[in-house]
């Protein structure tokens, strides 16, 4: 018992020490984006990153009076690289999910968007319940809320998972998949493109828990500062300006 | 050990392993069949045949397997209408087929180069001796050159099989749930690095099995070279 007690005290002391270290001011924040999820984040032809996530991240950093540097990281590697300390925050349209919360921490949501099905206009799909999509091939980006939802509820459909959303879209156009399941807002954006003209939203949307900035579980101070900054940019109108730049309606989540 | 994850994803990973083995077995076999004509064309007297074979091998050995897989998979997607017209789209629609096609073409190029090297490595005196015995060119090739060349090619071919087993993991990128595909899925749900460790162990077991089989084959084929 004594050893346990000592260990507990030592652990507490360590937490206290690291706690002090962590309460540092965040002057430099390394932010990661996927860079393949327009209009939220993308890498343009001249190698500049942009998008809603990036604009929000910049506004947050400005509010926090911190210098932000951006890194582009593959979607599947975002959480592992965050944990490995390659950067400090993921601001890349990452939905807040119970599984992710087990390994990282999230700020308050900075936007919300439901999940939607997209199918070719000619397919005539109306109902998107698991029963009526039995036998259909449905695509989604791997490691997303949508992929998890499909795996969990659409067991009788064939699920195909891709590294990026662009590839899911490509395969819907080429007809390898019957439909895809995607975050509604990037879906909306894609439907406006020449490739997306083939297709439309079908069935019923599914709500999600919103999108937050992901940080390491040890960086609670950073998490709280980002949350405060999100509220602050909403209050001073910066958020609404950025919102209006990308969407004709509000995507804010209270 | 993360027993929960093992219980959930262990069986699926074994299924993935089966897919990997199918992928490799089919590709290596078809590749081996294709490698012979390519190797012979490469050594042919016809400049055209030589050129075509050279170009083919040059391309497939000179570009990454990942790029080739993307080219076939997403490239085919762009030519859906044309492929439908010739009635081949149902094949190219299938990711597994696209992978088998790419891997076959890729491994055939390597295997052809291995065969060519092995055939060239058989001492010229063997052919001359056979000719002086009055054997026909076809007989010389089948009875004298080929058995010796295959022995020389055995080790490099084993290498190629091993490389293919590991290389086949790119299939996961184009939606095939091979061992790597399942592993990525399991990792994206559990965020536990262990699953990659399990995958590594499974790949190791397969490669080690191949290594042992190859030792056995070599032991058998070189029995005439050992002193009693």
PDB file of N, CA and C in Angstrom, chain A residues 118-120 123 125 135-141 150 158-162 164-182 190 198-199, chain B residues 73-74 80 89 92-95 174-175:
ATOM      1  N   UNK A 118     -25.061  10.923 -51.327  1.00  0.00           N
ATOM      2  CA  UNK A 118     -25.091  11.482 -52.679  1.00  0.00           C
ATOM      3  C   UNK A 118     -25.146  10.318 -53.657  1.00  0.00           C
ATOM      4  N   UNK A 119     -26.048  10.412 -54.644  1.00  0.00           N
ATOM      5  CA  UNK A 119     -26.166   9.344 -55.640  1.00  0.00           C
ATOM      6  C   UNK A 119     -26.388   9.985 -57.008  1.00  0.00           C
ATOM      7  N   UNK A 120     -26.125   9.234 -58.088  1.00  0.00           N
ATOM      8  CA  UNK A 120     -26.408   9.771 -59.419  1.00  0.00           C
ATOM      9  C   UNK A 120     -27.895  10.122 -59.557  1.00  0.00           C
ATOM     10  N   UNK A 123     -30.233   7.406 -60.585  1.00  0.00           N
ATOM     11  CA  UNK A 123     -30.404   6.201 -59.762  1.00  0.00           C
ATOM     12  C   UNK A 123     -31.790   6.110 -59.145  1.00  0.00           C
ATOM     13  N   UNK A 125     -32.827   6.939 -56.154  1.00  0.00           N
ATOM     14  CA  UNK A 125     -32.858   6.461 -54.770  1.00  0.00           C
ATOM     15  C   UNK A 125     -33.583   7.496 -53.907  1.00  0.00           C
ATOM     16  N   UNK A 135     -27.375  -4.368 -50.330  1.00  0.00           N
ATOM     17  CA  UNK A 135     -26.791  -4.783 -51.597  1.00  0.00           C
ATOM     18  C   UNK A 135     -26.163  -3.658 -52.393  1.00  0.00           C
ATOM     19  N   UNK A 136     -26.370  -2.409 -51.984  1.00  0.00           N
ATOM     20  CA  UNK A 136     -25.766  -1.280 -52.704  1.00  0.00           C
ATOM     21  C   UNK A 136     -24.305  -1.124 -52.273  1.00  0.00           C
ATOM     22  N   UNK A 137     -23.514  -0.565 -53.170  1.00  0.00           N
ATOM     23  CA  UNK A 137     -22.132  -0.269 -52.830  1.00  0.00           C
ATOM     24  C   UNK A 137     -22.034   1.209 -52.437  1.00  0.00           C
ATOM     25  N   UNK A 138     -21.591   1.446 -51.206  1.00  0.00           N
ATOM     26  CA  UNK A 138     -21.533   2.813 -50.701  1.00  0.00           C
ATOM     27  C   UNK A 138     -20.082   3.169 -50.376  1.00  0.00           C
ATOM     28  N   UNK A 139     -19.652   4.334 -50.823  1.00  0.00           N
ATOM     29  CA  UNK A 139     -18.281   4.760 -50.581  1.00  0.00           C
ATOM     30  C   UNK A 139     -18.214   5.863 -49.541  1.00  0.00           C
ATOM     31  N   UNK A 140     -17.074   5.922 -48.832  1.00  0.00           N
ATOM     32  CA  UNK A 140     -16.828   7.003 -47.882  1.00  0.00           C
ATOM     33  C   UNK A 140     -15.325   7.110 -47.674  1.00  0.00           C
ATOM     34  N   UNK A 141     -14.914   8.247 -47.120  1.00  0.00           N
ATOM     35  CA  UNK A 141     -13.502   8.386 -46.779  1.00  0.00           C
ATOM     36  C   UNK A 141     -13.244   7.606 -45.500  1.00  0.00           C
ATOM     37  N   UNK A 150     -21.395   3.945 -41.512  1.00  0.00           N
ATOM     38  CA  UNK A 150     -21.717   2.928 -42.518  1.00  0.00           C
ATOM     39  C   UNK A 150     -21.371   1.540 -42.007  1.00  0.00           C
ATOM     40  N   UNK A 158     -22.375  -3.042 -49.363  1.00  0.00           N
ATOM     41  CA  UNK A 158     -20.926  -3.173 -49.515  1.00  0.00           C
ATOM     42  C   UNK A 158     -20.288  -1.804 -49.281  1.00  0.00           C
ATOM     43  N   UNK A 159     -19.386  -1.732 -48.311  1.00  0.00           N
ATOM     44  CA  UNK A 159     -18.780  -0.453 -47.957  1.00  0.00           C
ATOM     45  C   UNK A 159     -17.387  -0.380 -48.572  1.00  0.00           C
ATOM     46  N   UNK A 160     -17.112   0.738 -49.279  1.00  0.00           N
ATOM     47  CA  UNK A 160     -15.768   0.931 -49.827  1.00  0.00           C
ATOM     48  C   UNK A 160     -15.172   2.172 -49.199  1.00  0.00           C
ATOM     49  N   UNK A 161     -13.938   2.045 -48.703  1.00  0.00           N
ATOM     50  CA  UNK A 161     -13.318   3.161 -48.006  1.00  0.00           C
ATOM     51  C   UNK A 161     -12.078   3.647 -48.759  1.00  0.00           C
ATOM     52  N   UNK A 162     -11.948   4.972 -48.848  1.00  0.00           N
ATOM     53  CA  UNK A 162     -10.884   5.587 -49.636  1.00  0.00           C
ATOM     54  C   UNK A 162     -10.039   6.507 -48.751  1.00  0.00           C
ATOM     55  N   UNK A 164      -8.915   9.582 -49.472  1.00  0.00           N
ATOM     56  CA  UNK A 164      -9.387  10.967 -49.491  1.00  0.00           C
ATOM     57  C   UNK A 164     -10.777  11.035 -50.119  1.00  0.00           C
ATOM     58  N   UNK A 165     -11.465  12.148 -49.846  1.00  0.00           N
ATOM     59  CA  UNK A 165     -12.809  12.323 -50.385  1.00  0.00           C
ATOM     60  C   UNK A 165     -12.777  12.447 -51.910  1.00  0.00           C
ATOM     61  N   UNK A 166     -11.713  13.049 -52.442  1.00  0.00           N
ATOM     62  CA  UNK A 166     -11.599  13.201 -53.901  1.00  0.00           C
ATOM     63  C   UNK A 166     -11.730  11.854 -54.600  1.00  0.00           C
ATOM     64  N   UNK A 167     -11.133  10.833 -54.005  1.00  0.00           N
ATOM     65  CA  UNK A 167     -11.152   9.507 -54.623  1.00  0.00           C
ATOM     66  C   UNK A 167     -12.535   8.865 -54.530  1.00  0.00           C
ATOM     67  N   UNK A 168     -13.236   9.131 -53.434  1.00  0.00           N
ATOM     68  CA  UNK A 168     -14.615   8.638 -53.325  1.00  0.00           C
ATOM     69  C   UNK A 168     -15.445   9.256 -54.443  1.00  0.00           C
ATOM     70  N   UNK A 169     -15.294  10.579 -54.615  1.00  0.00           N
ATOM     71  CA  UNK A 169     -16.054  11.285 -55.649  1.00  0.00           C
ATOM     72  C   UNK A 169     -15.761  10.718 -57.039  1.00  0.00           C
ATOM     73  N   UNK A 170     -14.457  10.501 -57.294  1.00  0.00           N
ATOM     74  CA  UNK A 170     -14.041   9.942 -58.589  1.00  0.00           C
ATOM     75  C   UNK A 170     -14.751   8.627 -58.875  1.00  0.00           C
ATOM     76  N   UNK A 171     -14.819   7.774 -57.865  1.00  0.00           N
ATOM     77  CA  UNK A 171     -15.397   6.453 -58.071  1.00  0.00           C
ATOM     78  C   UNK A 171     -16.918   6.493 -58.160  1.00  0.00           C
ATOM     79  N   UNK A 172     -17.532   7.557 -57.629  1.00  0.00           N
ATOM     80  CA  UNK A 172     -18.979   7.696 -57.817  1.00  0.00           C
ATOM     81  C   UNK A 172     -19.240   8.078 -59.281  1.00  0.00           C
ATOM     82  N   UNK A 173     -18.405   8.977 -59.798  1.00  0.00           N
ATOM     83  CA  UNK A 173     -18.564   9.400 -61.188  1.00  0.00           C
ATOM     84  C   UNK A 173     -18.328   8.226 -62.134  1.00  0.00           C
ATOM     85  N   UNK A 174     -17.301   7.435 -61.852  1.00  0.00           N
ATOM     86  CA  UNK A 174     -16.993   6.324 -62.753  1.00  0.00           C
ATOM     87  C   UNK A 174     -17.970   5.169 -62.549  1.00  0.00           C
ATOM     88  N   UNK A 175     -18.757   5.213 -61.481  1.00  0.00           N
ATOM     89  CA  UNK A 175     -19.797   4.200 -61.297  1.00  0.00           C
ATOM     90  C   UNK A 175     -19.341   2.968 -60.553  1.00  0.00           C
ATOM     91  N   UNK A 176     -18.167   3.028 -59.919  1.00  0.00           N
ATOM     92  CA  UNK A 176     -17.744   1.869 -59.130  1.00  0.00           C
ATOM     93  C   UNK A 176     -18.570   1.752 -57.862  1.00  0.00           C
ATOM     94  N   UNK A 177     -19.059   2.895 -57.386  1.00  0.00           N
ATOM     95  CA  UNK A 177     -19.930   2.850 -56.208  1.00  0.00           C
ATOM     96  C   UNK A 177     -21.296   3.418 -56.592  1.00  0.00           C
ATOM     97  N   UNK A 178     -22.345   2.935 -55.926  1.00  0.00           N
ATOM     98  CA  UNK A 178     -23.699   3.385 -56.249  1.00  0.00           C
ATOM     99  C   UNK A 178     -23.994   4.739 -55.617  1.00  0.00           C
ATOM    100  N   UNK A 179     -23.397   4.975 -54.462  1.00  0.00           N
ATOM    101  CA  UNK A 179     -23.626   6.236 -53.772  1.00  0.00           C
ATOM    102  C   UNK A 179     -22.493   6.469 -52.801  1.00  0.00           C
ATOM    103  N   UNK A 180     -22.436   7.690 -52.272  1.00  0.00           N
ATOM    104  CA  UNK A 180     -21.414   7.947 -51.270  1.00  0.00           C
ATOM    105  C   UNK A 180     -22.037   8.642 -50.080  1.00  0.00           C
ATOM    106  N   UNK A 181     -21.333   8.587 -48.964  1.00  0.00           N
ATOM    107  CA  UNK A 181     -21.820   9.156 -47.718  1.00  0.00           C
ATOM    108  C   UNK A 181     -20.771  10.153 -47.258  1.00  0.00           C
ATOM    109  N   UNK A 182     -21.188  11.412 -47.116  1.00  0.00           N
ATOM    110  CA  UNK A 182     -20.188  12.460 -46.906  1.00  0.00           C
ATOM    111  C   UNK A 182     -20.756  13.564 -46.017  1.00  0.00           C
ATOM    112  N   UNK A 190     -19.051  20.001 -53.828  1.00  0.00           N
ATOM    113  CA  UNK A 190     -18.669  19.110 -54.935  1.00  0.00           C
ATOM    114  C   UNK A 190     -19.787  19.023 -55.974  1.00  0.00           C
ATOM    115  N   UNK A 198     -23.422  15.228 -62.125  1.00  0.00           N
ATOM    116  CA  UNK A 198     -24.117  13.962 -62.374  1.00  0.00           C
ATOM    117  C   UNK A 198     -25.080  13.601 -61.260  1.00  0.00           C
ATOM    118  N   UNK A 199     -24.855  14.226 -60.081  1.00  0.00           N
ATOM    119  CA  UNK A 199     -25.373  13.600 -58.868  1.00  0.00           C
ATOM    120  C   UNK A 199     -26.162  14.569 -57.996  1.00  0.00           C
TER     121      UNK A 199
ATOM    122  N   UNK B  73      -6.401   1.814 -61.851  1.00  0.00           N
ATOM    123  CA  UNK B  73      -7.684   1.905 -61.150  1.00  0.00           C
ATOM    124  C   UNK B  73      -8.449   3.181 -61.525  1.00  0.00           C
ATOM    125  N   UNK B  74      -7.833   4.332 -61.310  1.00  0.00           N
ATOM    126  CA  UNK B  74      -8.550   5.572 -61.600  1.00  0.00           C
ATOM    127  C   UNK B  74      -8.522   5.897 -63.085  1.00  0.00           C
ATOM    128  N   UNK B  80     -14.685   4.782 -68.679  1.00  0.00           N
ATOM    129  CA  UNK B  80     -15.795   3.884 -68.434  1.00  0.00           C
ATOM    130  C   UNK B  80     -16.609   3.628 -69.707  1.00  0.00           C
ATOM    131  N   UNK B  89     -16.012  -3.211 -68.748  1.00  0.00           N
ATOM    132  CA  UNK B  89     -16.127  -2.364 -67.567  1.00  0.00           C
ATOM    133  C   UNK B  89     -16.374  -3.168 -66.291  1.00  0.00           C
ATOM    134  N   UNK B  92     -13.095  -3.933 -64.858  1.00  0.00           N
ATOM    135  CA  UNK B  92     -12.329  -2.807 -64.338  1.00  0.00           C
ATOM    136  C   UNK B  92     -13.052  -2.109 -63.194  1.00  0.00           C
ATOM    137  N   UNK B  93     -14.347  -2.395 -63.062  1.00  0.00           N
ATOM    138  CA  UNK B  93     -15.101  -1.823 -61.959  1.00  0.00           C
ATOM    139  C   UNK B  93     -14.607  -2.412 -60.635  1.00  0.00           C
ATOM    140  N   UNK B  94     -14.122  -3.639 -60.711  1.00  0.00           N
ATOM    141  CA  UNK B  94     -13.722  -4.370 -59.525  1.00  0.00           C
ATOM    142  C   UNK B  94     -12.287  -4.013 -59.120  1.00  0.00           C
ATOM    143  N   UNK B  95     -12.148  -3.533 -57.891  1.00  0.00           N
ATOM    144  CA  UNK B  95     -10.823  -3.103 -57.430  1.00  0.00           C
ATOM    145  C   UNK B  95      -9.854  -4.282 -57.362  1.00  0.00           C
ATOM    146  N   UNK B 174      -6.678   1.356 -52.837  1.00  0.00           N
ATOM    147  CA  UNK B 174      -7.793   1.393 -53.781  1.00  0.00           C
ATOM    148  C   UNK B 174      -8.934   0.480 -53.301  1.00  0.00           C
ATOM    149  N   UNK B 175      -9.226   0.570 -52.013  1.00  0.00           N
ATOM    150  CA  UNK B 175     -10.423   0.003 -51.390  1.00  0.00           C
ATOM    151  C   UNK B 175     -10.450  -1.522 -51.239  1.00  0.00           C
TER     152      UNK B 175
END
